[in-house]
Amino acid sequence: MAEKFYLCIDLKSFFASVECVERGLDPFTTNLVVADPSRGNGAICLAITPAMKALGIKNRCRVFEIPKSVEYITALPHMKRYMEVSADIYSVYLDYISPDDIHVYSIDECFIDITQYLKMYGKTPREMAVMLIDAVFEKTGICAAAGIGTNLFLAKVALDITAKHTDNHIGYLDENEFQKTIWTHRPITDIWNIGKGIAKRLEKYGVSDLKGITELPPKLLYKEFGINAENIINHANGIERCTISDIKNYKPKSSSLSHSQILFEDYKYDDAFLVLKEMVDKQVLELVEKKLVADSISLYIGYSKDVIHSTGGTRKIGEFTNSYKKLMGHFESLFKETTVKGYPIRKIGIGLNNLEDDSMSSITLFTDIEAEEKERKLQQAIISIKNKHGKNAVLKGISYTEKGTARVRNKLIGGHNGE
């Protein structure tokens, strides 16, 4: 089997770089922070320029953590613009690579299987990376870094760790190079998919790097981590069997629609219920638009005090439906049964689970078919108006109350300014 080569390309300080390019500034010499000043000094910086990172300032820091001595430009997030630039960059890749060989990992990062293109373009893997990075810069002015690997995992680790120590921001790893340079790398949390929780559990066995994992008995790792041990063991040895083709062909056994939001301030019980109604309304419209039905709901209520962390749960509703009236009735019952009164609420999450095609809608002797059809036609009319004139074109009265959040949220993308 011929050796495969993958790229993992990351757009450096993407949001901050877009803001600099828009202003005709160089992100490597300009101090710029992407943050929303209206959220106060505790606001998280969505991105900072490489120039600020060079000063030792942490990415994703809070505004108050930036040293007072540092002068910088504050740019309000423009999520819609970032998505447009990301789409422009994806189109650059498509000038050279088939979409079948590209996996978009996030708005600023993607994996590309370059195996078959090396001979086509007469390039080495490193030259291929340079060609794509230069093409992106030429069209958008955005700088990128890349990891090259003989599997997806190695490409990602090459980007996250190896590329940071090269002049051209391109790293390379095969299994041999991985063992030489990454096996003993610390902290282990720098490694893709190894978070603080896994690292802490490994510490119990005196393990603080990947080499240490390879020296533990597999039986012990399976006992500690269950089925996830297979990935941990494979990655510790630089092995990844999943390909981009596997990712594109994957179909989950079950599906769901979910939505959550962190509230703008602490909410009382009744006000939180109002927001829940807004959220269920939005989620049910999505269910109808996609011609799906659900037979299970889930609710998460997060509190701002440490006394109670969260409440909620999952409930089977006994039928497949996309009726707002029915689903809201079940959410109301679950909310009233599990939500604690008197404690400030700061986060609400909902889910519609076990989705099926709406041809699976349940009909019983008690189903009012005429009423449900009338409701569905109204929902479809609302969807049509929203798609044509915007999300705020049609809103229920509750969204115009003081504690309603839908009007503001509909203008956001990813929880931030969408302009």
PDB file of N, CA and C in Angstrom, residues 148-247:
ATOM      1  N   ILE A 148       2.228  18.407   8.076  1.00  0.00           N
ATOM      2  CA  ILE A 148       2.237  17.324   7.095  1.00  0.00           C
ATOM      3  C   ILE A 148       2.411  16.022   7.861  1.00  0.00           C
ATOM      4  N   GLY A 149       1.573  15.030   7.568  1.00  0.00           N
ATOM      5  CA  GLY A 149       1.696  13.760   8.261  1.00  0.00           C
ATOM      6  C   GLY A 149       1.307  12.608   7.374  1.00  0.00           C
ATOM      7  N   THR A 150       1.745  11.438   7.748  1.00  0.00           N
ATOM      8  CA  THR A 150       1.400  10.238   6.980  1.00  0.00           C
ATOM      9  C   THR A 150       0.056   9.659   7.414  1.00  0.00           C
ATOM     10  N   ASN A 151      -0.590  10.300   8.390  1.00  0.00           N
ATOM     11  CA  ASN A 151      -1.996  10.029   8.702  1.00  0.00           C
ATOM     12  C   ASN A 151      -2.579  11.317   9.282  1.00  0.00           C
ATOM     13  N   LEU A 152      -3.879  11.340   9.487  1.00  0.00           N
ATOM     14  CA  LEU A 152      -4.548  12.557   9.944  1.00  0.00           C
ATOM     15  C   LEU A 152      -4.042  13.026  11.300  1.00  0.00           C
ATOM     16  N   PHE A 153      -3.837  12.082  12.222  1.00  0.00           N
ATOM     17  CA  PHE A 153      -3.359  12.434  13.560  1.00  0.00           C
ATOM     18  C   PHE A 153      -1.983  13.079  13.500  1.00  0.00           C
ATOM     19  N   LEU A 154      -1.070  12.485  12.741  1.00  0.00           N
ATOM     20  CA  LEU A 154       0.283  13.031  12.656  1.00  0.00           C
ATOM     21  C   LEU A 154       0.283  14.412  11.999  1.00  0.00           C
ATOM     22  N   ALA A 155      -0.598  14.619  11.018  1.00  0.00           N
ATOM     23  CA  ALA A 155      -0.694  15.937  10.384  1.00  0.00           C
ATOM     24  C   ALA A 155      -1.145  16.987  11.390  1.00  0.00           C
ATOM     25  N   LYS A 156      -2.101  16.633  12.234  1.00  0.00           N
ATOM     26  CA  LYS A 156      -2.603  17.568  13.243  1.00  0.00           C
ATOM     27  C   LYS A 156      -1.538  17.878  14.289  1.00  0.00           C
ATOM     28  N   VAL A 157      -0.839  16.865  14.761  1.00  0.00           N
ATOM     29  CA  VAL A 157       0.214  17.083  15.763  1.00  0.00           C
ATOM     30  C   VAL A 157       1.383  17.870  15.158  1.00  0.00           C
ATOM     31  N   ALA A 158       1.674  17.601  13.891  1.00  0.00           N
ATOM     32  CA  ALA A 158       2.730  18.355  13.205  1.00  0.00           C
ATOM     33  C   ALA A 158       2.370  19.833  13.138  1.00  0.00           C
ATOM     34  N   LEU A 159       1.098  20.126  12.933  1.00  0.00           N
ATOM     35  CA  LEU A 159       0.648  21.520  12.920  1.00  0.00           C
ATOM     36  C   LEU A 159       0.722  22.124  14.316  1.00  0.00           C
ATOM     37  N   ASP A 160       0.171  21.421  15.304  1.00  0.00           N
ATOM     38  CA  ASP A 160       0.053  21.970  16.653  1.00  0.00           C
ATOM     39  C   ASP A 160       1.388  22.145  17.359  1.00  0.00           C
ATOM     40  N   ILE A 161       2.349  21.264  17.072  1.00  0.00           N
ATOM     41  CA  ILE A 161       3.613  21.282  17.825  1.00  0.00           C
ATOM     42  C   ILE A 161       4.824  21.550  16.936  1.00  0.00           C
ATOM     43  N   THR A 162       5.031  20.717  15.926  1.00  0.00           N
ATOM     44  CA  THR A 162       6.246  20.809  15.110  1.00  0.00           C
ATOM     45  C   THR A 162       6.337  22.112  14.326  1.00  0.00           C
ATOM     46  N   ALA A 163       5.219  22.550  13.721  1.00  0.00           N
ATOM     47  CA  ALA A 163       5.233  23.748  12.870  1.00  0.00           C
ATOM     48  C   ALA A 163       5.634  25.004  13.634  1.00  0.00           C
ATOM     49  N   LYS A 164       5.395  25.002  14.944  1.00  0.00           N
ATOM     50  CA  LYS A 164       5.721  26.188  15.753  1.00  0.00           C
ATOM     51  C   LYS A 164       7.218  26.412  15.890  1.00  0.00           C
ATOM     52  N   HIS A 165       8.007  25.397  15.548  1.00  0.00           N
ATOM     53  CA  HIS A 165       9.462  25.500  15.705  1.00  0.00           C
ATOM     54  C   HIS A 165      10.182  25.566  14.364  1.00  0.00           C
ATOM     55  N   THR A 166       9.456  25.921  13.308  1.00  0.00           N
ATOM     56  CA  THR A 166      10.082  26.044  11.988  1.00  0.00           C
ATOM     57  C   THR A 166       9.910  27.470  11.475  1.00  0.00           C
ATOM     58  N   ASP A 167      10.827  27.917  10.642  1.00  0.00           N
ATOM     59  CA  ASP A 167      10.779  29.282  10.120  1.00  0.00           C
ATOM     60  C   ASP A 167       9.618  29.498   9.155  1.00  0.00           C
ATOM     61  N   ASN A 168       9.252  28.452   8.421  1.00  0.00           N
ATOM     62  CA  ASN A 168       8.179  28.620   7.427  1.00  0.00           C
ATOM     63  C   ASN A 168       6.812  28.149   7.934  1.00  0.00           C
ATOM     64  N   HIS A 169       6.718  27.822   9.232  1.00  0.00           N
ATOM     65  CA  HIS A 169       5.456  27.409   9.864  1.00  0.00           C
ATOM     66  C   HIS A 169       4.869  26.149   9.230  1.00  0.00           C
ATOM     67  N   ILE A 170       5.748  25.259   8.777  1.00  0.00           N
ATOM     68  CA  ILE A 170       5.311  23.970   8.227  1.00  0.00           C
ATOM     69  C   ILE A 170       6.039  22.860   8.970  1.00  0.00           C
ATOM     70  N   GLY A 171       5.272  21.943   9.555  1.00  0.00           N
ATOM     71  CA  GLY A 171       5.868  20.832  10.289  1.00  0.00           C
ATOM     72  C   GLY A 171       5.621  19.515   9.574  1.00  0.00           C
ATOM     73  N   TYR A 172       6.467  18.528   9.847  1.00  0.00           N
ATOM     74  CA  TYR A 172       6.320  17.217   9.213  1.00  0.00           C
ATOM     75  C   TYR A 172       6.511  16.110  10.239  1.00  0.00           C
ATOM     76  N   LEU A 173       5.649  15.109  10.181  1.00  0.00           N
ATOM     77  CA  LEU A 173       5.782  13.940  11.046  1.00  0.00           C
ATOM     78  C   LEU A 173       5.385  12.669  10.313  1.00  0.00           C
ATOM     79  N   ASP A 174       6.276  11.657  10.348  1.00  0.00           N
ATOM     80  CA  ASP A 174       5.880  10.285  10.046  1.00  0.00           C
ATOM     81  C   ASP A 174       6.045   9.523  11.355  1.00  0.00           C
ATOM     82  N   GLU A 175       5.810   8.225  11.362  1.00  0.00           N
ATOM     83  CA  GLU A 175       5.839   7.487  12.628  1.00  0.00           C
ATOM     84  C   GLU A 175       7.220   7.510  13.276  1.00  0.00           C
ATOM     85  N   ASN A 176       8.273   7.433  12.481  1.00  0.00           N
ATOM     86  CA  ASN A 176       9.625   7.462  13.046  1.00  0.00           C
ATOM     87  C   ASN A 176       9.945   8.826  13.653  1.00  0.00           C
ATOM     88  N   GLU A 177       9.631   9.893  12.913  1.00  0.00           N
ATOM     89  CA  GLU A 177       9.895  11.242  13.412  1.00  0.00           C
ATOM     90  C   GLU A 177       9.038  11.541  14.632  1.00  0.00           C
ATOM     91  N   PHE A 178       7.848  10.995  14.643  1.00  0.00           N
ATOM     92  CA  PHE A 178       6.939  11.155  15.769  1.00  0.00           C
ATOM     93  C   PHE A 178       7.558  10.582  17.047  1.00  0.00           C
ATOM     94  N   GLN A 179       8.118   9.386  16.948  1.00  0.00           N
ATOM     95  CA  GLN A 179       8.734   8.775  18.123  1.00  0.00           C
ATOM     96  C   GLN A 179       9.954   9.562  18.592  1.00  0.00           C
ATOM     97  N   LYS A 180      10.716  10.112  17.662  1.00  0.00           N
ATOM     98  CA  LYS A 180      11.924  10.863  18.024  1.00  0.00           C
ATOM     99  C   LYS A 180      11.594  12.186  18.715  1.00  0.00           C
ATOM    100  N   THR A 181      10.569  12.885  18.226  1.00  0.00           N
ATOM    101  CA  THR A 181      10.348  14.261  18.676  1.00  0.00           C
ATOM    102  C   THR A 181       9.103  14.497  19.531  1.00  0.00           C
ATOM    103  N   ILE A 182       8.109  13.622  19.435  1.00  0.00           N
ATOM    104  CA  ILE A 182       6.842  13.871  20.128  1.00  0.00           C
ATOM    105  C   ILE A 182       6.605  12.924  21.291  1.00  0.00           C
ATOM    106  N   TRP A 183       7.213  11.752  21.245  1.00  0.00           N
ATOM    107  CA  TRP A 183       6.966  10.746  22.279  1.00  0.00           C
ATOM    108  C   TRP A 183       7.166  11.282  23.693  1.00  0.00           C
ATOM    109  N   THR A 184       8.183  12.088  23.887  1.00  0.00           N
ATOM    110  CA  THR A 184       8.480  12.599  25.227  1.00  0.00           C
ATOM    111  C   THR A 184       8.071  14.063  25.404  1.00  0.00           C
ATOM    112  N   HIS A 185       7.272  14.559  24.479  1.00  0.00           N
ATOM    113  CA  HIS A 185       6.846  15.963  24.565  1.00  0.00           C
ATOM    114  C   HIS A 185       5.927  16.177  25.769  1.00  0.00           C
ATOM    115  N   ARG A 186       6.178  17.263  26.484  1.00  0.00           N
ATOM    116  CA  ARG A 186       5.329  17.644  27.609  1.00  0.00           C
ATOM    117  C   ARG A 186       5.011  19.129  27.513  1.00  0.00           C
ATOM    118  N   PRO A 187       3.821  19.583  27.951  1.00  0.00           N
ATOM    119  CA  PRO A 187       2.776  18.786  28.591  1.00  0.00           C
ATOM    120  C   PRO A 187       2.024  17.908  27.583  1.00  0.00           C
ATOM    121  N   ILE A 188       1.529  16.805  28.057  1.00  0.00           N
ATOM    122  CA  ILE A 188       0.844  15.848  27.196  1.00  0.00           C
ATOM    123  C   ILE A 188      -0.463  16.433  26.644  1.00  0.00           C
ATOM    124  N   THR A 189      -0.991  17.470  27.322  1.00  0.00           N
ATOM    125  CA  THR A 189      -2.235  18.093  26.865  1.00  0.00           C
ATOM    126  C   THR A 189      -2.042  18.883  25.564  1.00  0.00           C
ATOM    127  N   ASP A 190      -0.808  19.063  25.120  1.00  0.00           N
ATOM    128  CA  ASP A 190      -0.565  19.680  23.804  1.00  0.00           C
ATOM    129  C   ASP A 190      -0.991  18.741  22.675  1.00  0.00           C
ATOM    130  N   ILE A 191      -1.107  17.453  23.000  1.00  0.00           N
ATOM    131  CA  ILE A 191      -1.442  16.454  21.989  1.00  0.00           C
ATOM    132  C   ILE A 191      -2.939  16.480  21.711  1.00  0.00           C
ATOM    133  N   TRP A 192      -3.278  16.468  20.441  1.00  0.00           N
ATOM    134  CA  TRP A 192      -4.677  16.504  20.001  1.00  0.00           C
ATOM    135  C   TRP A 192      -5.491  15.417  20.700  1.00  0.00           C
ATOM    136  N   ASN A 193      -6.624  15.781  21.231  1.00  0.00           N
ATOM    137  CA  ASN A 193      -7.599  14.885  21.873  1.00  0.00           C
ATOM    138  C   ASN A 193      -7.186  14.374  23.248  1.00  0.00           C
ATOM    139  N   ILE A 194      -6.112  14.940  23.814  1.00  0.00           N
ATOM    140  CA  ILE A 194      -5.772  14.600  25.198  1.00  0.00           C
ATOM    141  C   ILE A 194      -5.984  15.847  26.043  1.00  0.00           C
ATOM    142  N   GLY A 195      -7.118  15.870  26.740  1.00  0.00           N
ATOM    143  CA  GLY A 195      -7.455  17.018  27.571  1.00  0.00           C
ATOM    144  C   GLY A 195      -6.965  16.842  28.995  1.00  0.00           C
ATOM    145  N   LYS A 196      -7.314  17.799  29.822  1.00  0.00           N
ATOM    146  CA  LYS A 196      -6.854  17.779  31.222  1.00  0.00           C
ATOM    147  C   LYS A 196      -7.391  16.570  31.979  1.00  0.00           C
ATOM    148  N   GLY A 197      -8.637  16.162  31.646  1.00  0.00           N
ATOM    149  CA  GLY A 197      -9.226  15.013  32.342  1.00  0.00           C
ATOM    150  C   GLY A 197      -8.457  13.734  32.087  1.00  0.00           C
ATOM    151  N   ILE A 198      -8.121  13.468  30.825  1.00  0.00           N
ATOM    152  CA  ILE A 198      -7.346  12.273  30.485  1.00  0.00           C
ATOM    153  C   ILE A 198      -5.960  12.355  31.099  1.00  0.00           C
ATOM    154  N   ALA A 199      -5.352  13.537  31.017  1.00  0.00           N
ATOM    155  CA  ALA A 199      -4.002  13.718  31.569  1.00  0.00           C
ATOM    156  C   ALA A 199      -3.977  13.433  33.071  1.00  0.00           C
ATOM    157  N   LYS A 200      -4.986  13.881  33.770  1.00  0.00           N
ATOM    158  CA  LYS A 200      -5.045  13.675  35.224  1.00  0.00           C
ATOM    159  C   LYS A 200      -5.187  12.196  35.562  1.00  0.00           C
ATOM    160  N   ARG A 201      -5.983  11.483  34.751  1.00  0.00           N
ATOM    161  CA  ARG A 201      -6.160  10.053  35.004  1.00  0.00           C
ATOM    162  C   ARG A 201      -4.889   9.277  34.688  1.00  0.00           C
ATOM    163  N   LEU A 202      -4.121   9.746  33.708  1.00  0.00           N
ATOM    164  CA  LEU A 202      -2.844   9.094  33.389  1.00  0.00           C
ATOM    165  C   LEU A 202      -1.813   9.333  34.482  1.00  0.00           C
ATOM    166  N   GLU A 203      -1.908  10.487  35.143  1.00  0.00           N
ATOM    167  CA  GLU A 203      -0.960  10.824  36.216  1.00  0.00           C
ATOM    168  C   GLU A 203      -0.978   9.794  37.339  1.00  0.00           C
ATOM    169  N   LYS A 204      -2.142   9.154  37.529  1.00  0.00           N
ATOM    170  CA  LYS A 204      -2.262   8.143  38.587  1.00  0.00           C
ATOM    171  C   LYS A 204      -1.273   7.002  38.374  1.00  0.00           C
ATOM    172  N   TYR A 205      -0.879   6.798  37.128  1.00  0.00           N
ATOM    173  CA  TYR A 205       0.040   5.703  36.793  1.00  0.00           C
ATOM    174  C   TYR A 205       1.441   6.228  36.478  1.00  0.00           C
ATOM    175  N   GLY A 206       1.688   7.477  36.870  1.00  0.00           N
ATOM    176  CA  GLY A 206       3.008   8.060  36.665  1.00  0.00           C
ATOM    177  C   GLY A 206       3.303   8.397  35.213  1.00  0.00           C
ATOM    178  N   VAL A 207       2.281   8.549  34.408  1.00  0.00           N
ATOM    179  CA  VAL A 207       2.464   8.822  32.980  1.00  0.00           C
ATOM    180  C   VAL A 207       2.231  10.306  32.682  1.00  0.00           C
ATOM    181  N   SER A 208       3.198  10.949  32.012  1.00  0.00           N
ATOM    182  CA  SER A 208       3.055  12.367  31.674  1.00  0.00           C
ATOM    183  C   SER A 208       3.438  12.661  30.228  1.00  0.00           C
ATOM    184  N   ASP A 209       3.667  11.592  29.439  1.00  0.00           N
ATOM    185  CA  ASP A 209       3.930  11.776  28.011  1.00  0.00           C
ATOM    186  C   ASP A 209       3.438  10.547  27.242  1.00  0.00           C
ATOM    187  N   LEU A 210       3.484  10.618  25.920  1.00  0.00           N
ATOM    188  CA  LEU A 210       2.966   9.525  25.090  1.00  0.00           C
ATOM    189  C   LEU A 210       3.777   8.247  25.237  1.00  0.00           C
ATOM    190  N   LYS A 211       5.073   8.381  25.399  1.00  0.00           N
ATOM    191  CA  LYS A 211       5.926   7.195  25.558  1.00  0.00           C
ATOM    192  C   LYS A 211       5.486   6.390  26.788  1.00  0.00           C
ATOM    193  N   GLY A 212       5.089   7.133  27.831  1.00  0.00           N
ATOM    194  CA  GLY A 212       4.622   6.468  29.045  1.00  0.00           C
ATOM    195  C   GLY A 212       3.370   5.643  28.794  1.00  0.00           C
ATOM    196  N   ILE A 213       2.502   6.128  27.913  1.00  0.00           N
ATOM    197  CA  ILE A 213       1.282   5.374  27.578  1.00  0.00           C
ATOM    198  C   ILE A 213       1.644   4.050  26.925  1.00  0.00           C
ATOM    199  N   THR A 214       2.634   4.067  26.023  1.00  0.00           N
ATOM    200  CA  THR A 214       3.022   2.839  25.313  1.00  0.00           C
ATOM    201  C   THR A 214       3.613   1.804  26.259  1.00  0.00           C
ATOM    202  N   GLU A 215       4.052   2.221  27.434  1.00  0.00           N
ATOM    203  CA  GLU A 215       4.679   1.309  28.393  1.00  0.00           C
ATOM    204  C   GLU A 215       3.683   0.740  29.400  1.00  0.00           C
ATOM    205  N   LEU A 216       2.424   1.219  29.359  1.00  0.00           N
ATOM    206  CA  LEU A 216       1.401   0.692  30.257  1.00  0.00           C
ATOM    207  C   LEU A 216       0.722  -0.522  29.615  1.00  0.00           C
ATOM    208  N   PRO A 217       0.282  -1.496  30.413  1.00  0.00           N
ATOM    209  CA  PRO A 217      -0.438  -2.654  29.860  1.00  0.00           C
ATOM    210  C   PRO A 217      -1.757  -2.201  29.232  1.00  0.00           C
ATOM    211  N   PRO A 218      -2.055  -2.619  28.001  1.00  0.00           N
ATOM    212  CA  PRO A 218      -3.320  -2.248  27.352  1.00  0.00           C
ATOM    213  C   PRO A 218      -4.539  -2.590  28.215  1.00  0.00           C
ATOM    214  N   LYS A 219      -4.470  -3.711  28.947  1.00  0.00           N
ATOM    215  CA  LYS A 219      -5.586  -4.112  29.789  1.00  0.00           C
ATOM    216  C   LYS A 219      -5.914  -3.049  30.825  1.00  0.00           C
ATOM    217  N   LEU A 220      -4.866  -2.448  31.386  1.00  0.00           N
ATOM    218  CA  LEU A 220      -5.050  -1.396  32.387  1.00  0.00           C
ATOM    219  C   LEU A 220      -5.698  -0.160  31.754  1.00  0.00           C
ATOM    220  N   LEU A 221      -5.251   0.181  30.553  1.00  0.00           N
ATOM    221  CA  LEU A 221      -5.794   1.359  29.869  1.00  0.00           C
ATOM    222  C   LEU A 221      -7.258   1.160  29.505  1.00  0.00           C
ATOM    223  N   TYR A 222      -7.625  -0.051  29.072  1.00  0.00           N
ATOM    224  CA  TYR A 222      -9.023  -0.323  28.754  1.00  0.00           C
ATOM    225  C   TYR A 222      -9.897  -0.282  30.006  1.00  0.00           C
ATOM    226  N   LYS A 223      -9.336  -0.716  31.127  1.00  0.00           N
ATOM    227  CA  LYS A 223     -10.080  -0.654  32.380  1.00  0.00           C
ATOM    228  C   LYS A 223     -10.317   0.789  32.799  1.00  0.00           C
ATOM    229  N   GLU A 224      -9.328   1.643  32.554  1.00  0.00           N
ATOM    230  CA  GLU A 224      -9.401   3.054  32.950  1.00  0.00           C
ATOM    231  C   GLU A 224     -10.259   3.887  31.999  1.00  0.00           C
ATOM    232  N   PHE A 225     -10.110   3.651  30.697  1.00  0.00           N
ATOM    233  CA  PHE A 225     -10.739   4.526  29.707  1.00  0.00           C
ATOM    234  C   PHE A 225     -11.824   3.865  28.854  1.00  0.00           C
ATOM    235  N   GLY A 226     -12.049   2.572  29.041  1.00  0.00           N
ATOM    236  CA  GLY A 226     -13.065   1.899  28.251  1.00  0.00           C
ATOM    237  C   GLY A 226     -12.693   1.858  26.782  1.00  0.00           C
ATOM    238  N   ILE A 227     -13.692   1.994  25.909  1.00  0.00           N
ATOM    239  CA  ILE A 227     -13.457   1.883  24.473  1.00  0.00           C
ATOM    240  C   ILE A 227     -12.541   2.986  23.955  1.00  0.00           C
ATOM    241  N   ASN A 228     -12.475   4.117  24.660  1.00  0.00           N
ATOM    242  CA  ASN A 228     -11.614   5.233  24.255  1.00  0.00           C
ATOM    243  C   ASN A 228     -10.134   4.866  24.353  1.00  0.00           C
ATOM    244  N   ALA A 229      -9.817   3.787  25.065  1.00  0.00           N
ATOM    245  CA  ALA A 229      -8.420   3.360  25.206  1.00  0.00           C
ATOM    246  C   ALA A 229      -7.805   3.021  23.848  1.00  0.00           C
ATOM    247  N   GLU A 230      -8.622   2.509  22.920  1.00  0.00           N
ATOM    248  CA  GLU A 230      -8.092   2.144  21.608  1.00  0.00           C
ATOM    249  C   GLU A 230      -7.476   3.357  20.911  1.00  0.00           C
ATOM    250  N   ASN A 231      -8.175   4.488  20.941  1.00  0.00           N
ATOM    251  CA  ASN A 231      -7.642   5.701  20.331  1.00  0.00           C
ATOM    252  C   ASN A 231      -6.406   6.200  21.060  1.00  0.00           C
ATOM    253  N   ILE A 232      -6.440   6.153  22.384  1.00  0.00           N
ATOM    254  CA  ILE A 232      -5.308   6.627  23.180  1.00  0.00           C
ATOM    255  C   ILE A 232      -4.063   5.805  22.872  1.00  0.00           C
ATOM    256  N   ILE A 233      -4.210   4.482  22.798  1.00  0.00           N
ATOM    257  CA  ILE A 233      -3.080   3.593  22.500  1.00  0.00           C
ATOM    258  C   ILE A 233      -2.563   3.834  21.078  1.00  0.00           C
ATOM    259  N   ASN A 234      -3.495   3.900  20.113  1.00  0.00           N
ATOM    260  CA  ASN A 234      -3.089   4.141  18.726  1.00  0.00           C
ATOM    261  C   ASN A 234      -2.347   5.468  18.574  1.00  0.00           C
ATOM    262  N   HIS A 235      -2.897   6.525  19.152  1.00  0.00           N
ATOM    263  CA  HIS A 235      -2.276   7.842  19.020  1.00  0.00           C
ATOM    264  C   HIS A 235      -0.922   7.902  19.719  1.00  0.00           C
ATOM    265  N   ALA A 236      -0.797   7.196  20.830  1.00  0.00           N
ATOM    266  CA  ALA A 236       0.494   7.159  21.520  1.00  0.00           C
ATOM    267  C   ALA A 236       1.569   6.530  20.641  1.00  0.00           C
ATOM    268  N   ASN A 237       1.148   5.671  19.720  1.00  0.00           N
ATOM    269  CA  ASN A 237       2.082   5.025  18.798  1.00  0.00           C
ATOM    270  C   ASN A 237       2.106   5.701  17.427  1.00  0.00           C
ATOM    271  N   GLY A 238       1.435   6.858  17.317  1.00  0.00           N
ATOM    272  CA  GLY A 238       1.424   7.589  16.053  1.00  0.00           C
ATOM    273  C   GLY A 238       0.534   6.969  14.996  1.00  0.00           C
ATOM    274  N   ILE A 239      -0.421   6.139  15.416  1.00  0.00           N
ATOM    275  CA  ILE A 239      -1.279   5.416  14.475  1.00  0.00           C
ATOM    276  C   ILE A 239      -2.658   6.067  14.394  1.00  0.00           C
ATOM    277  N   GLU A 240      -3.182   6.231  13.200  1.00  0.00           N
ATOM    278  CA  GLU A 240      -4.558   6.698  12.987  1.00  0.00           C
ATOM    279  C   GLU A 240      -5.087   6.014  11.735  1.00  0.00           C
ATOM    280  N   ARG A 241      -6.098   5.177  11.899  1.00  0.00           N
ATOM    281  CA  ARG A 241      -6.618   4.400  10.768  1.00  0.00           C
ATOM    282  C   ARG A 241      -7.729   5.127  10.013  1.00  0.00           C
ATOM    283  N   CYS A 242      -8.317   6.131  10.627  1.00  0.00           N
ATOM    284  CA  CYS A 242      -9.399   6.865   9.983  1.00  0.00           C
ATOM    285  C   CYS A 242      -8.864   7.728   8.846  1.00  0.00           C
ATOM    286  N   THR A 243      -9.579   7.756   7.731  1.00  0.00           N
ATOM    287  CA  THR A 243      -9.203   8.576   6.582  1.00  0.00           C
ATOM    288  C   THR A 243     -10.294   9.613   6.320  1.00  0.00           C
ATOM    289  N   ILE A 244     -10.025  10.562   5.431  1.00  0.00           N
ATOM    290  CA  ILE A 244     -11.041  11.553   5.071  1.00  0.00           C
ATOM    291  C   ILE A 244     -12.246  10.866   4.440  1.00  0.00           C
ATOM    292  N   SER A 245     -11.985   9.829   3.658  1.00  0.00           N
ATOM    293  CA  SER A 245     -13.079   9.063   3.051  1.00  0.00           C
ATOM    294  C   SER A 245     -13.968   8.444   4.122  1.00  0.00           C
ATOM    295  N   ASP A 246     -13.355   7.921   5.192  1.00  0.00           N
ATOM    296  CA  ASP A 246     -14.122   7.336   6.291  1.00  0.00           C
ATOM    297  C   ASP A 246     -15.003   8.394   6.956  1.00  0.00           C
ATOM    298  N   ILE A 247     -14.452   9.598   7.141  1.00  0.00           N
ATOM    299  CA  ILE A 247     -15.198  10.688   7.779  1.00  0.00           C
ATOM    300  C   ILE A 247     -16.414  11.049   6.939  1.00  0.00           C
TER     301      ILE A 247
END
